[in-house]
């Protein structure tokens, strides 16, 4: 029997039953690898269900830093008889299957290595309470894995101690469970696994966290004080992270009161309305949602655009359309966010690619919203938002002050003859605003979604309104200089071919480029980080003869944006589209590009695999 | 619309309140509502209440949805910021605004279409959350701005300007507010300043969700089948042309009657509305008895007015959420940003 | 003093106070011209207000059939002192101003002819009731005009009699008012107006009606039985027309019961939900709304798209964004309708250009919705929807039957082994459906917005879902062959230059083309009538070197659609954009095109004038 | 989830009703809800009621929004069409469906999140319009499917699985429905089949808006602070790990008690809920007294169950709208299209 032999480069996939407490254990497993110094990317593939359906947890371990999803599994920890067949199929030849051999069984494949651990039996012997037993089974296999992979068991003991800090009586039984697994493996499974984790230094300066946690923290750092939200997967954990971090970091010491207000609204329409009301009143406020929420929020997005109220909205994209695949990932709200709402509207999008950027863009978004006086939509997705990513540590500059944009306070108003809320005083399309209550005689105005003149007065004069609409376009132009520019994978361009990508696709892109490089294909790559596109984006496109646009949606939505906004020749832009709800893989990208370049006639390499 | 000449509210212009302000200082832009619209009377009453309470206009925020009623905030308190938002969503705007700065007074102006139909969800939840707002529904039983469709508060038996029957029973917003736990619930009539102004003043002083259902006749579209002769001609004329675009110039309808009394008030079209004022000895602190009284009056075809329910103990939203006293919109990076040191700790926790 | 001399070609504009009953009188005036055999296009320019604000009624009279709006007024009937200045400015030199000289005044312009009629005085003398007096003033000036323009007064007497049929006692006073005006003019104003209306035959076979009335009637003919709507200008009159026509045409004789159900919903979300519920259950149902409603409906539009429920939605566009200019016209919901809802969605749009098409497309939409099993959005606008247009008579073929699409009834089900709601049996992407209650054992399925397989079963298998999404694309492709094709202004193309237009812009297009022709510029023109675009559209684009796209919005939304869907080289497509809320004029179009062709460097001739 | 083995409802499989059908013929797909979820008990009760009433499953349409509760319709009556629509919007789907074909029976299944928050507006208006639907809220006080946030029906003092306090008072949907004029309003408990099945049968027979508020414990997230020891360990364990992803396997909670009686039912986590069954002599035809009784019980911390209100006289929506008796979806061009002749007349009118 061949055995896959590998150190610090492999994929392990846990197959569990939803609601059995496995995600925590699996996450701890991944964290242990990270603590060993090896970058990991754990991905929780869960059903839209609470208990009983199959759920998977896929962990890619890569010292090289290739952290995108990849097809094929090296080690399968198959804890769910429901999905045995499926799980078995995915294992690479020479790979390993670990299962609960309390109930022994035969597996059809002969090209893989079966590792048997009688998990239930081990637990029955050691834990009397049948309810807790289920929970510990998960820790037992973590213990066994730590032996099989040649890891330092202490790392997990430390992790358990950290996790149950404050609830110390839970530590001992968990460590016991860990040891049961470890000991069983060391006694029975010596030499049965040739995949190893060796200590490394690659995670130095790195953290393991999710995009949503990072965004929630970014909102705290960015000075958000009001969060109004409505639960929806996969955005819920963002509001929860903001709540948790606020509870830790934002309590007024003297009074024990909150320097923030969080409301679980009655729906998405109310959530965004609250965020708009608060921003209008000078606080920094946001909401977080996913696709269905964006649809419901579109009327209010148009109001905020037209009345020029700052606003931050997180759209953690999931599989659409409609309720779609609520627990799967996609990048399919690009168009509906960019042009949200009826009438001529354009919104500012920020598109982070990793938790560090989630943190930074979240904080930055509030400055941008205040400066541009418009909604800023942060487009993340389920993969980035809910999964833990290995990424560089968060950074902050303590000298940074919040830029609240063009706000006139009482003093400023004293000096102004003629305040006009929508006057383009500076020629950049961005007017000045005042907060309610600022001054007893000056600066009050009427905010409205109806057509208005420079002084915020209602008008039905179409020419005046058209002037205002044109100023909004100018403002949008100004915005393109303020938003984060693109990131290039190369220092200087060296190919007539380019590839454009964005968001969570980053995880697979470098690997794809390297693969192509091995085939002798060199491409320049640009990661778009914001809409409206700035000059660098257009220059990159200008500089290349043919560009791929890699997107995790069906309709090539970013390509549409690029074409529509830039007047780009469509033939120049070739779509690479993945929309099966799984994070896109390097193989998928490189195969599609390579076959296009080396002669496939299809212009659009779409498909859900 | 009261074009050019703005009706003076029959008071000597020069009287000054404790802030040294005259009523003129509380005025807004010229109303563009129909002459005689009840909404203008309510605006006048709000102006008067603010004047009497010595409220600084700029410490008020006026919020509304969409409709004739929702335009009204433009016609009083020019020194106050206003936000004419989208249809039915004023409560959420008010919630956010209040959380950002609880020190202003929030006046939410809505219509029966704006609140009882598209906005009923936000109304329910703002009441439940005890949002500190004075929430006024200018209730005319119709969609004024879109030309006279029935609203959900319209009486079952009434007919539209176009002769159609209203087929569905009215939603009693006051009863709903009480059932939902709003801590101040009152009903009044736009033309009864003697009752309305004191109720407005009380609601402005009240902390928590203060709801006022103010019956406010629509000159243009509230046209019951019982109309008196005088209007018949015009109505018939109007019904038989393709555009029903004639609005007779109306006069403000007033009514003045005592507590415990009933009165029948003729509306613009000559139809009658029966108002019954709660008697002095009514105890408005019991939910069930308030509801019973409202529902009984309704069965009798009467509209009960007065302070229907009050609970002075209730916490408001800001207190419930335990928010700091300094308005959130005044906190800066020093108050809010945990800084590099904390971030390093967080990095450590995550590694 | 020069006097404009013209017969059957002029513009008359009434300036009134809103709520004074003028619109009815002005409409009657226009109808009188139509009855004289001369095509008219009356446009009601009304404020978002019920009483007291200025309102205008502009009537273009054109025997040539140029019925688009045009700048400049030949006769102004200035009944509103508030707007005297504005009204005065617009009058063409040599034109006429008619005003109520009960209060005499001087006007600054000396190049126009002032016609004085003491309307109020005349009314006071004749009508005792001050309330009705106001109403009759309007009829009096109609009477005066009929004399001034040399019209047959009897036409108006007939119109009055028709209007007050059933309320006969109203006829006499109205005719009296008419005569007061007529007589006053004949006695005092002889020869003061050189603009005349001569009888013609040009309106033979034509009708004068609004797009919304026609659409409402189209819904009746198309077999719609359920209408759920929420009031919003300018769509309200469509639901009202459906109501009126249904009351007349759809009462079951024996029982006096309604063969239809109309619900004024509590909001737009409920309205579209009801329409979806009814269509799902096999009735033909629709809703009508405007921009804000479309925004609110986007979540449900995504559901109907993905669950493949037929649905007809009318979007009568008004000035956006947000509440915008509710009583002005625009074509600015093109993108938000085409791509409504989050996720990858594409909707079918029908774009009528005149009331006859409104009637036909409305009826046709129900067949299309049932055949394609998807939402059909009919994009009209305020100008087309609410104003009366002179257009060809409605036609209907009595042999037409409703095509309910691929529906399996009890009998069909008996013969089917394996019903799969989303199986692509015919290879056109369109599956078969069943109505609830059809069969006791077969055909039941679960409709849902979550991902599903061919048998409507919930699935979280991304590949299965991607297959379904791809089938939806195929279905969309099929749809492009079913929707109405474009209309060409020429029999064969004869120019390298083309112009693309759609919707209410038609009214001004032929005039613009003729003007350009006079300048020696020949363009081929194509009117798009539906999205997805069919082959003819692409061929026309292919066949021309440069194409203008004329749109009544700021952002060139149709151009974006054409580019995104067709891969058209952007440089080929030049936007002509009017977004000031007034219907686009022939002059605007021809000037922009001509200056682009003869040398202006600007690529996009945008502007709100 | 009850994987593989579907619990048999403790009845002999072979009993047949008047249609000759067994209970099996009323089953649905295998439930994917948590083992012990109250919603599954309600599904079983619905199945039983349909069986007993000899209802043809295919003449039922099952409509729902989004949530665990809204998934439930997939788990009974496989022969009925179902429509799992979008969150909070089932009532509008039901309205349209009903208008298209009033001959089917409409079962609307919703959750407390689905109805009391995002869907409250549609609930209010469906009730007001007397839509002929059996509207069941499977009320667990939480957002099950999104993992345990508070719903608007949650008790003021309760805590979430994550230890947070619920800060806002509950909305009593039954009281609201009564106030709004719903013609059948009842409350029950998922585990009390003796009460629930008869109420379901009555509601299915009732014409008009029949509302059932069914308390339905959530195994996974309904975790009150008063929990008994036995669950403590798991809760603590769960709270202190990053993913609260453990759901203990629960058993169906049942309760059986007589009319006029009170009973305390322990929930999955050991906390108690106090149910009080209306006594036999309660007269459910008076709005005010029903409301008073509900509110009084609430003040006492009790949940009143039984038939709370009924009005057998009310017309339903189809009647109110005077719609023909033949279902609209069965009318064809002959019934509906006025044809060329009429069109010519119309053309004439317009020229
Ligand atoms: C989303 C949306 N739907 C519909 C409308 C159209 N609309 C404007 S005002 C109004 C009704 C207003 O009625 P009400 O609130 O009673 O105010 P009133 O005019 O009677 O004072 C409607 C439906 C709108 N502006 N926005
Ligand atoms: C528009 C929209 N917002 C949010 C969600 C996410 N969501 C799914 S179920 C649910 C709550 C369900 O709660 P409830 O109705 O009480 O059902 P339960 O699961 O408790 O039975 C939410 C918020 C969604 N699907 N759609
Ligand atoms: S239409 Fe009615 S509500 Fe609107 S302004 Fe006129 S009178 Fe007032
Ligand atoms: S989470 Fe709660 S409501 Fe959902 S299935 Fe589990 S027990 Fe039932
Ligand atoms: Mg109203
Ligand atoms: Mg629930």
PDB file of N, CA, C and O in Angstrom, chain C residues 302-334:
ATOM      1  N   UNK C 302     -36.154  38.186  -7.019  1.00  0.00           N
ATOM      2  CA  UNK C 302     -35.149  37.129  -7.035  1.00  0.00           C
ATOM      3  C   UNK C 302     -35.775  35.771  -6.766  1.00  0.00           C
ATOM      4  O   UNK C 302     -35.412  34.767  -7.380  1.00  0.00           O
ATOM      5  N   UNK C 303     -36.728  35.738  -5.854  1.00  0.00           N
ATOM      6  CA  UNK C 303     -37.417  34.477  -5.561  1.00  0.00           C
ATOM      7  C   UNK C 303     -38.162  33.979  -6.796  1.00  0.00           C
ATOM      8  O   UNK C 303     -38.053  32.808  -7.170  1.00  0.00           O
ATOM      9  N   UNK C 304     -38.909  34.879  -7.433  1.00  0.00           N
ATOM     10  CA  UNK C 304     -39.702  34.470  -8.596  1.00  0.00           C
ATOM     11  C   UNK C 304     -38.783  33.994  -9.721  1.00  0.00           C
ATOM     12  O   UNK C 304     -39.087  33.033 -10.427  1.00  0.00           O
ATOM     13  N   UNK C 305     -37.645  34.679  -9.872  1.00  0.00           N
ATOM     14  CA  UNK C 305     -36.669  34.268 -10.886  1.00  0.00           C
ATOM     15  C   UNK C 305     -36.166  32.859 -10.594  1.00  0.00           C
ATOM     16  O   UNK C 305     -36.132  31.994 -11.470  1.00  0.00           O
ATOM     17  N   UNK C 306     -35.772  32.643  -9.349  1.00  0.00           N
ATOM     18  CA  UNK C 306     -35.076  31.404  -9.000  1.00  0.00           C
ATOM     19  C   UNK C 306     -36.046  30.235  -8.822  1.00  0.00           C
ATOM     20  O   UNK C 306     -35.730  29.094  -9.150  1.00  0.00           O
ATOM     21  N   UNK C 307     -37.233  30.530  -8.275  1.00  0.00           N
ATOM     22  CA  UNK C 307     -38.221  29.460  -8.102  1.00  0.00           C
ATOM     23  C   UNK C 307     -39.046  29.300  -9.381  1.00  0.00           C
ATOM     24  O   UNK C 307     -39.886  28.421  -9.481  1.00  0.00           O
ATOM     25  N   UNK C 308     -38.818  30.209 -10.355  1.00  0.00           N
ATOM     26  CA  UNK C 308     -39.452  30.132 -11.669  1.00  0.00           C
ATOM     27  C   UNK C 308     -40.978  30.223 -11.614  1.00  0.00           C
ATOM     28  O   UNK C 308     -41.693  29.392 -12.153  1.00  0.00           O
ATOM     29  N   UNK C 309     -41.410  31.259 -10.927  1.00  0.00           N
ATOM     30  CA  UNK C 309     -42.832  31.551 -10.848  1.00  0.00           C
ATOM     31  C   UNK C 309     -43.140  32.670 -11.848  1.00  0.00           C
ATOM     32  O   UNK C 309     -42.473  33.694 -11.836  1.00  0.00           O
ATOM     33  N   UNK C 310     -44.123  32.473 -12.710  1.00  0.00           N
ATOM     34  CA  UNK C 310     -44.484  33.541 -13.650  1.00  0.00           C
ATOM     35  C   UNK C 310     -44.948  34.774 -12.870  1.00  0.00           C
ATOM     36  O   UNK C 310     -45.476  34.646 -11.754  1.00  0.00           O
ATOM     37  N   UNK C 311     -44.779  35.923 -13.459  1.00  0.00           N
ATOM     38  CA  UNK C 311     -45.109  37.152 -12.727  1.00  0.00           C
ATOM     39  C   UNK C 311     -45.045  38.303 -13.711  1.00  0.00           C
ATOM     40  O   UNK C 311     -44.162  38.352 -14.558  1.00  0.00           O
ATOM     41  N   UNK C 312     -45.987  39.230 -13.600  1.00  0.00           N
ATOM     42  CA  UNK C 312     -45.933  40.433 -14.424  1.00  0.00           C
ATOM     43  C   UNK C 312     -45.870  41.652 -13.514  1.00  0.00           C
ATOM     44  O   UNK C 312     -46.687  41.809 -12.611  1.00  0.00           O
ATOM     45  N   UNK C 313     -44.864  42.479 -13.736  1.00  0.00           N
ATOM     46  CA  UNK C 313     -44.670  43.683 -12.932  1.00  0.00           C
ATOM     47  C   UNK C 313     -44.566  44.879 -13.876  1.00  0.00           C
ATOM     48  O   UNK C 313     -43.779  44.857 -14.818  1.00  0.00           O
ATOM     49  N   UNK C 314     -45.357  45.881 -13.617  1.00  0.00           N
ATOM     50  CA  UNK C 314     -45.225  47.129 -14.376  1.00  0.00           C
ATOM     51  C   UNK C 314     -44.391  48.108 -13.561  1.00  0.00           C
ATOM     52  O   UNK C 314     -44.698  48.373 -12.411  1.00  0.00           O
ATOM     53  N   UNK C 315     -43.352  48.620 -14.165  1.00  0.00           N
ATOM     54  CA  UNK C 315     -42.602  49.705 -13.525  1.00  0.00           C
ATOM     55  C   UNK C 315     -42.835  50.963 -14.352  1.00  0.00           C
ATOM     56  O   UNK C 315     -42.290  51.108 -15.445  1.00  0.00           O
ATOM     57  N   UNK C 316     -43.647  51.856 -13.827  1.00  0.00           N
ATOM     58  CA  UNK C 316     -43.863  53.122 -14.509  1.00  0.00           C
ATOM     59  C   UNK C 316     -42.828  54.085 -13.924  1.00  0.00           C
ATOM     60  O   UNK C 316     -42.987  54.619 -12.833  1.00  0.00           O
ATOM     61  N   UNK C 317     -41.757  54.252 -14.677  1.00  0.00           N
ATOM     62  CA  UNK C 317     -40.603  54.964 -14.142  1.00  0.00           C
ATOM     63  C   UNK C 317     -40.872  56.457 -13.927  1.00  0.00           C
ATOM     64  O   UNK C 317     -41.553  57.103 -14.701  1.00  0.00           O
ATOM     65  N   UNK C 318     -40.299  56.965 -12.866  1.00  0.00           N
ATOM     66  CA  UNK C 318     -40.372  58.394 -12.578  1.00  0.00           C
ATOM     67  C   UNK C 318     -38.966  58.874 -12.285  1.00  0.00           C
ATOM     68  O   UNK C 318     -38.006  58.088 -12.336  1.00  0.00           O
ATOM     69  N   UNK C 319     -38.809  60.145 -11.961  1.00  0.00           N
ATOM     70  CA  UNK C 319     -37.477  60.687 -11.731  1.00  0.00           C
ATOM     71  C   UNK C 319     -36.837  60.115 -10.480  1.00  0.00           C
ATOM     72  O   UNK C 319     -37.383  60.250  -9.389  1.00  0.00           O
ATOM     73  N   UNK C 320     -35.694  59.465 -10.628  1.00  0.00           N
ATOM     74  CA  UNK C 320     -34.972  58.926  -9.480  1.00  0.00           C
ATOM     75  C   UNK C 320     -33.721  59.723  -9.267  1.00  0.00           C
ATOM     76  O   UNK C 320     -33.515  60.726  -9.944  1.00  0.00           O
ATOM     77  N   UNK C 321     -32.842  59.297  -8.368  1.00  0.00           N
ATOM     78  CA  UNK C 321     -32.992  58.170  -7.450  1.00  0.00           C
ATOM     79  C   UNK C 321     -33.850  58.536  -6.242  1.00  0.00           C
ATOM     80  O   UNK C 321     -34.291  59.670  -6.126  1.00  0.00           O
ATOM     81  N   UNK C 322     -34.036  57.572  -5.365  1.00  0.00           N
ATOM     82  CA  UNK C 322     -34.830  57.731  -4.144  1.00  0.00           C
ATOM     83  C   UNK C 322     -36.229  58.243  -4.484  1.00  0.00           C
ATOM     84  O   UNK C 322     -36.763  57.932  -5.544  1.00  0.00           O
ATOM     85  N   UNK C 323     -36.836  59.014  -3.612  1.00  0.00           N
ATOM     86  CA  UNK C 323     -38.180  59.503  -3.902  1.00  0.00           C
ATOM     87  C   UNK C 323     -38.130  60.438  -5.103  1.00  0.00           C
ATOM     88  O   UNK C 323     -39.074  60.538  -5.886  1.00  0.00           O
ATOM     89  N   UNK C 324     -36.991  61.103  -5.248  1.00  0.00           N
ATOM     90  CA  UNK C 324     -36.680  61.825  -6.476  1.00  0.00           C
ATOM     91  C   UNK C 324     -37.728  62.828  -6.919  1.00  0.00           C
ATOM     92  O   UNK C 324     -38.184  63.648  -6.142  1.00  0.00           O
ATOM     93  N   UNK C 325     -38.084  62.743  -8.192  1.00  0.00           N
ATOM     94  CA  UNK C 325     -39.098  63.635  -8.746  1.00  0.00           C
ATOM     95  C   UNK C 325     -40.314  62.794  -9.091  1.00  0.00           C
ATOM     96  O   UNK C 325     -40.459  62.322 -10.229  1.00  0.00           O
ATOM     97  N   UNK C 326     -41.197  62.625  -8.120  1.00  0.00           N
ATOM     98  CA  UNK C 326     -42.289  61.659  -8.295  1.00  0.00           C
ATOM     99  C   UNK C 326     -43.245  62.023  -9.413  1.00  0.00           C
ATOM    100  O   UNK C 326     -43.984  61.164  -9.885  1.00  0.00           O
ATOM    101  N   UNK C 327     -43.264  63.265  -9.843  1.00  0.00           N
ATOM    102  CA  UNK C 327     -44.215  63.629 -10.898  1.00  0.00           C
ATOM    103  C   UNK C 327     -43.496  64.004 -12.193  1.00  0.00           C
ATOM    104  O   UNK C 327     -44.038  64.720 -13.023  1.00  0.00           O
ATOM    105  N   UNK C 328     -42.274  63.539 -12.324  1.00  0.00           N
ATOM    106  CA  UNK C 328     -41.527  63.776 -13.562  1.00  0.00           C
ATOM    107  C   UNK C 328     -41.120  62.435 -14.170  1.00  0.00           C
ATOM    108  O   UNK C 328     -41.112  61.414 -13.493  1.00  0.00           O
ATOM    109  N   UNK C 329     -40.730  62.479 -15.412  1.00  0.00           N
ATOM    110  CA  UNK C 329     -40.481  61.231 -16.132  1.00  0.00           C
ATOM    111  C   UNK C 329     -38.989  60.929 -16.248  1.00  0.00           C
ATOM    112  O   UNK C 329     -38.156  61.846 -16.243  1.00  0.00           O
ATOM    113  N   UNK C 330     -38.639  59.675 -16.315  1.00  0.00           N
ATOM    114  CA  UNK C 330     -37.267  59.235 -16.571  1.00  0.00           C
ATOM    115  C   UNK C 330     -37.301  57.785 -17.039  1.00  0.00           C
ATOM    116  O   UNK C 330     -38.312  57.106 -16.868  1.00  0.00           O
ATOM    117  N   UNK C 331     -36.168  57.354 -17.596  1.00  0.00           N
ATOM    118  CA  UNK C 331     -35.990  55.934 -17.943  1.00  0.00           C
ATOM    119  C   UNK C 331     -34.796  55.417 -17.163  1.00  0.00           C
ATOM    120  O   UNK C 331     -33.835  54.940 -17.728  1.00  0.00           O
ATOM    121  N   UNK C 332     -34.885  55.534 -15.855  1.00  0.00           N
ATOM    122  CA  UNK C 332     -33.671  55.291 -15.070  1.00  0.00           C
ATOM    123  C   UNK C 332     -33.733  54.031 -14.221  1.00  0.00           C
ATOM    124  O   UNK C 332     -32.910  53.834 -13.347  1.00  0.00           O
ATOM    125  N   UNK C 333     -34.703  53.166 -14.481  1.00  0.00           N
ATOM    126  CA  UNK C 333     -34.744  51.896 -13.751  1.00  0.00           C
ATOM    127  C   UNK C 333     -34.326  50.728 -14.638  1.00  0.00           C
ATOM    128  O   UNK C 333     -34.620  49.576 -14.317  1.00  0.00           O
ATOM    129  N   UNK C 334     -33.676  51.011 -15.737  1.00  0.00           N
ATOM    130  CA  UNK C 334     -33.348  49.939 -16.686  1.00  0.00           C
ATOM    131  C   UNK C 334     -32.459  48.891 -16.024  1.00  0.00           C
ATOM    132  O   UNK C 334     -32.767  47.694 -16.016  1.00  0.00           O
TER     133      UNK C 334
END
